[in-house]
XYZ file of C-alpha atoms in Angstrom:
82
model
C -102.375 182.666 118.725
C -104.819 181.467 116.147
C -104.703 177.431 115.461
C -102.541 176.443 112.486
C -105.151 174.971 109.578
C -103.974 171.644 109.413
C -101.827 170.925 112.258
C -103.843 168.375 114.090
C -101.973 167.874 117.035
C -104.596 168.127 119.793
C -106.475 165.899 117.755
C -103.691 162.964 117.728
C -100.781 163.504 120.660
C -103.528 163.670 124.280
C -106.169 161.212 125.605
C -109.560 162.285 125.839
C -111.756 160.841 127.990
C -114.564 162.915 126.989
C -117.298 160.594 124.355
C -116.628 161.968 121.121
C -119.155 161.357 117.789
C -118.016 157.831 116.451
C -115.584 157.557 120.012
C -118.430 156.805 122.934
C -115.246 156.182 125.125
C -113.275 159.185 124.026
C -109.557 157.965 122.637
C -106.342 157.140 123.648
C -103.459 159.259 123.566
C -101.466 159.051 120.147
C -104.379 157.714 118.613
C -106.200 160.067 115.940
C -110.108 161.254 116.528
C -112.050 160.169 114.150
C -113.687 163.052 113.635
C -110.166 164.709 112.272
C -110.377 164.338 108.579
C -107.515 163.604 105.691
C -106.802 167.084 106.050
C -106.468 167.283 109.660
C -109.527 169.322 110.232
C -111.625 168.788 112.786
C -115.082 167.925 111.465
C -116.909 168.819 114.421
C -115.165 172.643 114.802
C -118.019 174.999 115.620
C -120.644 172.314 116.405
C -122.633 171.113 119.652
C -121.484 167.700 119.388
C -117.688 168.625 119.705
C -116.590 167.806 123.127
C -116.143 170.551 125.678
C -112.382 169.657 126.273
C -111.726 170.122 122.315
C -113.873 173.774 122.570
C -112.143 174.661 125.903
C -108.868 173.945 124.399
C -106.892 177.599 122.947
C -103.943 176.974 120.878
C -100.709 179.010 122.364
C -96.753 179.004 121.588
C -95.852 177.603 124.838
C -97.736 173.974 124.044
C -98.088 174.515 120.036
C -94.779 175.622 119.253
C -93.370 177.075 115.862
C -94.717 174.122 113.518
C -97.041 171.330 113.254
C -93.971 168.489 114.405
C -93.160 170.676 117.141
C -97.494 170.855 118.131
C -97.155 166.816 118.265
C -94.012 167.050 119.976
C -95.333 168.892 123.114
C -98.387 168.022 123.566
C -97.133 164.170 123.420
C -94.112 165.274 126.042
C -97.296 166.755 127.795
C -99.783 163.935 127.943
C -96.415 161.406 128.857
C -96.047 163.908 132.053
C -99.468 163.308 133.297
């Protein structure tokens, strides 16, 4: 499955404790990165300063779902499990 332009999910509905550019302590869960911009798209896609977890991270149906609402809805369900 290829990431949905735009969705923005994994960028908003899990923690990350990982430092992020502009987040030193990474970010709470439901909290946007900062490096997602007004159109959700990650800024730091494709370079060495993008954490490891966000690189490591492959979009699929099972935790992405059908639509960007249903992304969000998961992966919060997801990150409220753990």
């Amino acid at each position: 499955m290829d990431c949905r332009l735009g969705c923005g999910a994994c960028c908003i509905a899990p923690s990350i404790s990982s430092a992020i550019p502009g987040m030193p302590n990474g970010k709470p869960a439901g909290q946007r990165c900062i490096q997602l911009d007004d159109n959700n798209l990650c800024q730091l896609f494709g370079h060495p300063e993008r954490p490891k977890v966000c690189a490591d991270f492959k979009p699929c149906p099972s935790i992405c779902g059908t639509s960007n609402q249903q992304a969000l809805t998961i992966i919060t369900e997801l990150e409220q499990l753990t």
